[in-house]
PDB file of C-alpha atoms and ligand atoms in Angstrom:
ATOM      1  CA  MET A   1      21.018   3.341  14.651  1.00 48.00           C
ATOM      2  CA  THR A   2      18.825   5.082  17.143  1.00 48.00           C
ATOM      3  CA  THR A   3      16.233   7.715  16.432  1.00 49.00           C
ATOM      4  CA  GLY A   4      16.255   9.029  19.983  1.00 52.00           C
ATOM      5  CA  ALA A   5      14.420   8.209  23.184  1.00 58.00           C
ATOM      6  CA  GLY A   6      11.128   6.587  22.293  1.00 64.00           C
ATOM      7  CA  GLN A   7      10.770   8.462  19.025  1.00 64.00           C
ATOM      8  CA  ALA A   8       9.303   6.897  15.948  1.00 66.00           C
ATOM      9  CA  PRO A   9      11.503   7.076  12.862  1.00 68.00           C
ATOM     10  CA  SER A  10      11.084  10.446  11.306  1.00 71.00           C
ATOM     11  CA  GLN A  11       8.372  10.814   8.707  1.00 73.00           C
ATOM     12  CA  PRO A  12       7.660  13.753   6.488  1.00 75.00           C
ATOM     13  CA  ARG A  13       5.524  16.220   8.358  1.00 92.00           C
ATOM     14  CA  THR A  14       2.120  16.690   6.857  1.00 97.00           C
ATOM     15  CA  PHE A  15       0.549  20.064   6.213  1.00 98.00           C
ATOM     16  CA  TYR A  16      -2.077  18.968   8.744  1.00 98.00           C
ATOM     17  CA  ASP A  17       0.576  18.628  11.463  1.00 97.00           C
ATOM     18  CA  ALA A  18       2.473  21.712  10.391  1.00 97.00           C
ATOM     19  CA  VAL A  19      -0.537  23.982  10.925  1.00 98.00           C
ATOM     20  CA  GLY A  20      -1.450  22.509  14.305  1.00 97.00           C
ATOM     21  CA  GLY A  21      -3.635  19.511  13.406  1.00 98.00           C
ATOM     22  CA  GLU A  22      -7.272  19.072  14.374  1.00 98.00           C
ATOM     23  CA  PRO A  23      -7.736  22.189  16.561  1.00 98.00           C
ATOM     24  CA  THR A  24      -6.679  24.448  13.688  1.00 98.00           C
ATOM     25  CA  PHE A  25      -9.103  22.894  11.213  1.00 98.00           C
ATOM     26  CA  ARG A  26     -11.900  22.808  13.796  1.00 98.00           C
ATOM     27  CA  ALA A  27     -11.383  26.502  14.510  1.00 98.00           C
ATOM     28  CA  ILE A  28     -11.496  27.403  10.819  1.00 98.00           C
ATOM     29  CA  VAL A  29     -14.707  25.525  10.078  1.00 98.00           C
ATOM     30  CA  ALA A  30     -16.372  26.693  13.305  1.00 98.00           C
ATOM     31  CA  ARG A  31     -15.723  30.314  12.379  1.00 98.00           C
ATOM     32  CA  PHE A  32     -16.726  29.681   8.773  1.00 98.00           C
ATOM     33  CA  TYR A  33     -20.135  28.264   9.740  1.00 98.00           C
ATOM     34  CA  GLU A  34     -20.691  31.083  12.228  1.00 97.00           C
ATOM     35  CA  LEU A  35     -20.355  33.424   9.251  1.00 98.00           C
ATOM     36  CA  VAL A  36     -22.542  31.196   7.041  1.00 98.00           C
ATOM     37  CA  ALA A  37     -25.310  31.494   9.649  1.00 96.00           C
ATOM     38  CA  MET A  38     -25.134  35.301   9.373  1.00 96.00           C
ATOM     39  CA  ASP A  39     -24.975  35.465   5.559  1.00 97.00           C
ATOM     40  CA  ASP A  40     -28.321  35.497   3.739  1.00 96.00           C
ATOM     41  CA  VAL A  41     -26.936  34.191   0.435  1.00 96.00           C
ATOM     42  CA  LEU A  42     -25.139  31.273   2.066  1.00 97.00           C
ATOM     43  CA  ARG A  43     -27.653  30.425   4.779  1.00 95.00           C
ATOM     44  CA  ALA A  44     -30.328  29.919   2.121  1.00 94.00           C
ATOM     45  CA  LEU A  45     -28.210  27.228   0.466  1.00 95.00           C
ATOM     46  CA  TYR A  46     -27.705  24.954   3.437  1.00 93.00           C
ATOM     47  CA  PRO A  47     -30.637  22.588   3.763  1.00 84.00           C
ATOM     48  CA  GLU A  48     -30.313  21.641   7.408  1.00 88.00           C
ATOM     49  CA  GLU A  49     -31.554  23.826  10.238  1.00 90.00           C
ATOM     50  CA  ASP A  50     -28.570  22.734  12.303  1.00 95.00           C
ATOM     51  CA  LEU A  51     -25.277  23.618  10.626  1.00 97.00           C
ATOM     52  CA  GLY A  52     -23.345  21.384  13.040  1.00 97.00           C
ATOM     53  CA  PRO A  53     -23.333  18.278  10.809  1.00 97.00           C
ATOM     54  CA  ALA A  54     -22.241  20.317   7.778  1.00 97.00           C
ATOM     55  CA  GLU A  55     -19.438  21.814   9.862  1.00 98.00           C
ATOM     56  CA  GLU A  56     -18.369  18.319  10.888  1.00 98.00           C
ATOM     57  CA  ARG A  57     -18.309  17.085   7.266  1.00 98.00           C
ATOM     58  CA  LEU A  58     -16.285  20.015   5.944  1.00 98.00           C
ATOM     59  CA  GLY A  59     -13.872  19.796   8.880  1.00 98.00           C
ATOM     60  CA  LEU A  60     -13.278  16.076   8.446  1.00 98.00           C
ATOM     61  CA  PHE A  61     -12.862  16.497   4.706  1.00 98.00           C
ATOM     62  CA  LEU A  62     -10.253  19.235   5.044  1.00 98.00           C
ATOM     63  CA  MET A  63      -8.329  17.338   7.721  1.00 98.00           C
ATOM     64  CA  GLN A  64      -8.222  14.272   5.513  1.00 98.00           C
ATOM     65  CA  TYR A  65      -7.193  16.216   2.427  1.00 98.00           C
ATOM     66  CA  TRP A  66      -4.265  17.814   4.231  1.00 98.00           C
ATOM     67  CA  GLY A  67      -2.900  14.583   5.648  1.00 98.00           C
ATOM     68  CA  GLY A  68      -4.867  14.065   8.846  1.00 98.00           C
ATOM     69  CA  PRO A  69      -7.084  11.117   9.783  1.00 98.00           C
ATOM     70  CA  THR A  70      -9.229   9.554   7.051  1.00 98.00           C
ATOM     71  CA  THR A  71     -12.430   9.728   9.101  1.00 98.00           C
ATOM     72  CA  TYR A  72     -14.198  11.631   6.331  1.00 98.00           C
ATOM     73  CA  SER A  73     -13.919   8.802   3.817  1.00 98.00           C
ATOM     74  CA  ASP A  74     -14.518   6.156   6.471  1.00 98.00           C
ATOM     75  CA  GLU A  75     -17.869   7.803   7.139  1.00 98.00           C
ATOM     76  CA  ARG A  76     -18.806   9.286   3.765  1.00 97.00           C
ATOM     77  CA  GLY A  77     -16.913   7.290   1.145  1.00 97.00           C
ATOM     78  CA  HIS A  78     -15.339   8.984  -1.843  1.00 97.00           C
ATOM     79  CA  PRO A  79     -15.787  12.771  -1.550  1.00 96.00           C
ATOM     80  CA  ARG A  80     -17.182  13.307  -5.101  1.00 97.00           C
ATOM     81  CA  LEU A  81     -17.417  16.975  -4.290  1.00 98.00           C
ATOM     82  CA  ARG A  82     -18.780  18.190  -7.602  1.00 97.00           C
ATOM     83  CA  MET A  83     -21.541  15.613  -7.499  1.00 97.00           C
ATOM     84  CA  ARG A  84     -22.367  16.404  -3.878  1.00 97.00           C
ATOM     85  CA  HIS A  85     -22.639  20.092  -4.685  1.00 98.00           C
ATOM     86  CA  ALA A  86     -24.785  19.570  -7.788  1.00 97.00           C
ATOM     87  CA  PRO A  87     -28.114  19.893  -5.898  1.00 96.00           C
ATOM     88  CA  PHE A  88     -27.135  23.393  -4.745  1.00 97.00           C
ATOM     89  CA  ALA A  89     -27.262  26.321  -7.149  1.00 96.00           C
ATOM     90  CA  ILE A  90     -23.756  27.756  -6.893  1.00 98.00           C
ATOM     91  CA  GLY A  91     -23.197  30.722  -9.170  1.00 98.00           C
ATOM     92  CA  GLY A  92     -20.676  33.531  -8.851  1.00 97.00           C
ATOM     93  CA  ALA A  93     -22.540  35.225  -5.987  1.00 97.00           C
ATOM     94  CA  GLU A  94     -22.695  32.050  -3.894  1.00 98.00           C
ATOM     95  CA  ARG A  95     -19.079  31.156  -4.622  1.00 98.00           C
ATOM     96  CA  ASP A  96     -17.887  34.634  -3.719  1.00 98.00           C
ATOM     97  CA  ALA A  97     -19.923  34.657  -0.493  1.00 98.00           C
ATOM     98  CA  TRP A  98     -18.438  31.256   0.424  1.00 98.00           C
ATOM     99  CA  LEU A  99     -14.925  32.474  -0.271  1.00 98.00           C
ATOM    100  CA  ARG A 100     -15.478  35.719   1.637  1.00 98.00           C
ATOM    101  CA  ALA A 101     -16.542  33.851   4.771  1.00 98.00           C
ATOM    102  CA  MET A 102     -13.747  31.319   4.377  1.00 98.00           C
ATOM    103  CA  ARG A 103     -11.179  34.078   3.916  1.00 98.00           C
ATOM    104  CA  VAL A 104     -12.121  35.564   7.292  1.00 98.00           C
ATOM    105  CA  ALA A 105     -11.988  32.136   8.949  1.00 98.00           C
ATOM    106  CA  VAL A 106      -8.598  31.307   7.438  1.00 98.00           C
ATOM    107  CA  ASP A 107      -7.118  34.717   8.259  1.00 98.00           C
ATOM    108  CA  GLU A 108      -8.250  34.457  11.859  1.00 98.00           C
ATOM    109  CA  ALA A 109      -6.459  31.130  12.204  1.00 98.00           C
ATOM    110  CA  ALA A 110      -3.213  33.124  11.905  1.00 93.00           C
ATOM    111  CA  LEU A 111      -1.234  30.479  10.028  1.00 98.00           C
ATOM    112  CA  GLU A 112       2.263  31.117   8.817  1.00 98.00           C
ATOM    113  CA  PRO A 113       1.916  33.102   5.579  1.00 98.00           C
ATOM    114  CA  ALA A 114       3.218  30.274   3.391  1.00 98.00           C
ATOM    115  CA  HIS A 115       0.704  27.830   4.882  1.00 98.00           C
ATOM    116  CA  ARG A 116      -2.112  30.342   4.695  1.00 98.00           C
ATOM    117  CA  ASP A 117      -1.365  30.984   1.028  1.00 98.00           C
ATOM    118  CA  GLN A 118      -1.181  27.285   0.217  1.00 98.00           C
ATOM    119  CA  LEU A 119      -4.509  26.602   1.935  1.00 98.00           C
ATOM    120  CA  TRP A 120      -6.116  29.615   0.317  1.00 98.00           C
ATOM    121  CA  GLU A 121      -4.956  28.740  -3.176  1.00 98.00           C
ATOM    122  CA  TYR A 122      -6.503  25.296  -2.774  1.00 98.00           C
ATOM    123  CA  LEU A 123      -9.816  26.605  -1.402  1.00 98.00           C
ATOM    124  CA  GLU A 124     -10.153  29.140  -4.208  1.00 98.00           C
ATOM    125  CA  MET A 125      -9.409  26.507  -6.816  1.00 98.00           C
ATOM    126  CA  VAL A 126     -11.972  24.054  -5.435  1.00 98.00           C
ATOM    127  CA  ALA A 127     -14.576  26.786  -4.944  1.00 98.00           C
ATOM    128  CA  HIS A 128     -14.271  27.716  -8.614  1.00 98.00           C
ATOM    129  CA  ASN A 129     -14.625  24.065  -9.458  1.00 98.00           C
ATOM    130  CA  MET A 130     -17.846  23.776  -7.398  1.00 98.00           C
ATOM    131  CA  THR A 131     -19.508  26.571  -9.356  1.00 98.00           C
ATOM    132  CA  ASN A 132     -22.290  24.858 -11.261  1.00 97.00           C
ATOM    133  CA  ARG A 133     -24.562  27.670 -12.490  1.00 94.00           C
ATOM    134  CA  PRO A 134     -23.869  30.616 -14.739  1.00 90.00           C
ATOM    135  CA  GLY A 135     -23.862  34.089 -13.236  1.00 78.00           C
TER     136      GLY A 135
HETATM  137  C1  HEM B   1     -18.160  27.473  -4.002  1.00 60.46           C
HETATM  138  C2  HEM B   1     -18.797  27.667  -2.883  1.00 60.46           C
HETATM  139  C3  HEM B   1     -19.410  26.551  -2.087  1.00 60.46           C
HETATM  140  C4  HEM B   1     -20.696  26.475  -1.691  1.00 60.46           C
HETATM  141  C5  HEM B   1     -21.786  27.521  -1.927  1.00 60.46           C
HETATM  142  C6  HEM B   1     -20.858  25.220  -0.970  1.00 60.46           C
HETATM  143  C7  HEM B   1     -22.039  24.757  -0.430  1.00 60.46           C
HETATM  144  C8  HEM B   1     -22.208  23.522   0.155  1.00 60.46           C
HETATM  145  C9  HEM B   1     -23.462  23.019   0.637  1.00 60.46           C
HETATM  146  C10 HEM B   1     -24.803  23.757   0.568  1.00 60.46           C
HETATM  147  C11 HEM B   1     -23.228  21.791   1.167  1.00 60.46           C
HETATM  148  C12 HEM B   1     -24.240  20.852   1.826  1.00 60.46           C
HETATM  149  C13 HEM B   1     -24.094  20.974   3.314  1.00 60.46           C
HETATM  150  C14 HEM B   1     -23.955  19.643   3.983  1.00 60.46           C
HETATM  151  O1  HEM B   1     -25.001  19.091   4.259  1.00 60.46           O
HETATM  152  O2  HEM B   1     -22.832  19.161   4.194  1.00 60.46           O
HETATM  153  C15 HEM B   1     -21.825  21.526   1.007  1.00 60.46           C
HETATM  154  C16 HEM B   1     -21.193  20.369   1.420  1.00 60.46           C
HETATM  155  C17 HEM B   1     -19.840  20.164   1.385  1.00 60.46           C
HETATM  156  N1  HEM B   1     -18.917  21.020   0.856  1.00 60.46           N
HETATM  157 FE1  HEM B   1     -19.271  22.762  -0.048  1.00 60.46          FE
HETATM  158  N2  HEM B   1     -19.656  24.562  -0.938  1.00 60.46           N
HETATM  159  C18 HEM B   1     -18.747  25.343  -1.606  1.00 60.46           C
HETATM  160  C19 HEM B   1     -17.407  25.070  -1.762  1.00 60.46           C
HETATM  161  C20 HEM B   1     -16.745  24.012  -1.175  1.00 60.46           C
HETATM  162  C21 HEM B   1     -15.325  23.830  -1.196  1.00 60.46           C
HETATM  163  C22 HEM B   1     -14.329  24.796  -1.835  1.00 60.46           C
HETATM  164  C23 HEM B   1     -15.055  22.674  -0.528  1.00 60.46           C
HETATM  165  C24 HEM B   1     -13.755  21.968  -0.246  1.00 60.46           C
HETATM  166  C25 HEM B   1     -12.581  22.507  -0.365  1.00 60.46           C
HETATM  167  C26 HEM B   1     -16.328  22.138  -0.078  1.00 60.46           C
HETATM  168  C27 HEM B   1     -16.474  20.981   0.638  1.00 60.46           C
HETATM  169  C28 HEM B   1     -17.677  20.455   1.037  1.00 60.46           C
HETATM  170  C29 HEM B   1     -17.816  19.179   1.702  1.00 60.46           C
HETATM  171  C30 HEM B   1     -16.696  18.229   2.100  1.00 60.46           C
HETATM  172  C31 HEM B   1     -19.181  18.980   1.909  1.00 60.46           C
HETATM  173  C32 HEM B   1     -19.844  17.758   2.544  1.00 60.46           C
HETATM  174  C33 HEM B   1     -19.958  16.655   1.473  1.00 60.46           C
HETATM  175  C34 HEM B   1     -20.624  15.428   2.040  1.00 60.46           C
HETATM  176  O3  HEM B   1     -19.915  14.574   2.576  1.00 60.46           O
HETATM  177  O4  HEM B   1     -21.847  15.329   1.920  1.00 60.46           O
HETATM  178  N3  HEM B   1     -17.325  22.986  -0.487  1.00 60.46           N
HETATM  179  N4  HEM B   1     -21.242  22.590   0.398  1.00 60.46           N
END
């Protein structure tokens, strides 16, 4: 049986591929960190002067989570997101500011509504899970 000229056997398409792969995720995190830089609540949380490395880490993490390359874990090991967020005081105000900026970034990526909703549901769920201070 042939699968067609030079084509690999078909594999289920990942969410990562379905939304356009690396450029889509890069665009989302680039826009997100642009907004972080302009937001007093968020900017105060990020320890590094240069937000570039943080942008790289979040981008690689999201790509890996959604079925793209596993570069994040190759470089950083197990994500342990709650533990990695523990040093930062994330209450309701910080979480909401994070989600507000991310909402703009995700909306601007103009994904198909079903993909946008799926991504958004995940981000909201994890953001609530990262909240580690009352208020
Ligand atoms: C609830 C609001 C959130 C706040 C205020 C927040 C804040 C932060 C801060 C300050 C850092 C350290 C920056 C760095 O050096 O990388 C960080 C890292 C990170 N955050 Fe968040 N975050 C939030 C939610 C999330 C969510 C929802 C995700 C994933 C869906 C996420 C994924 C990551 C990742 C992957 C890193 C880098 C971890 C590492 O490898 O060191 N964060 N976050």
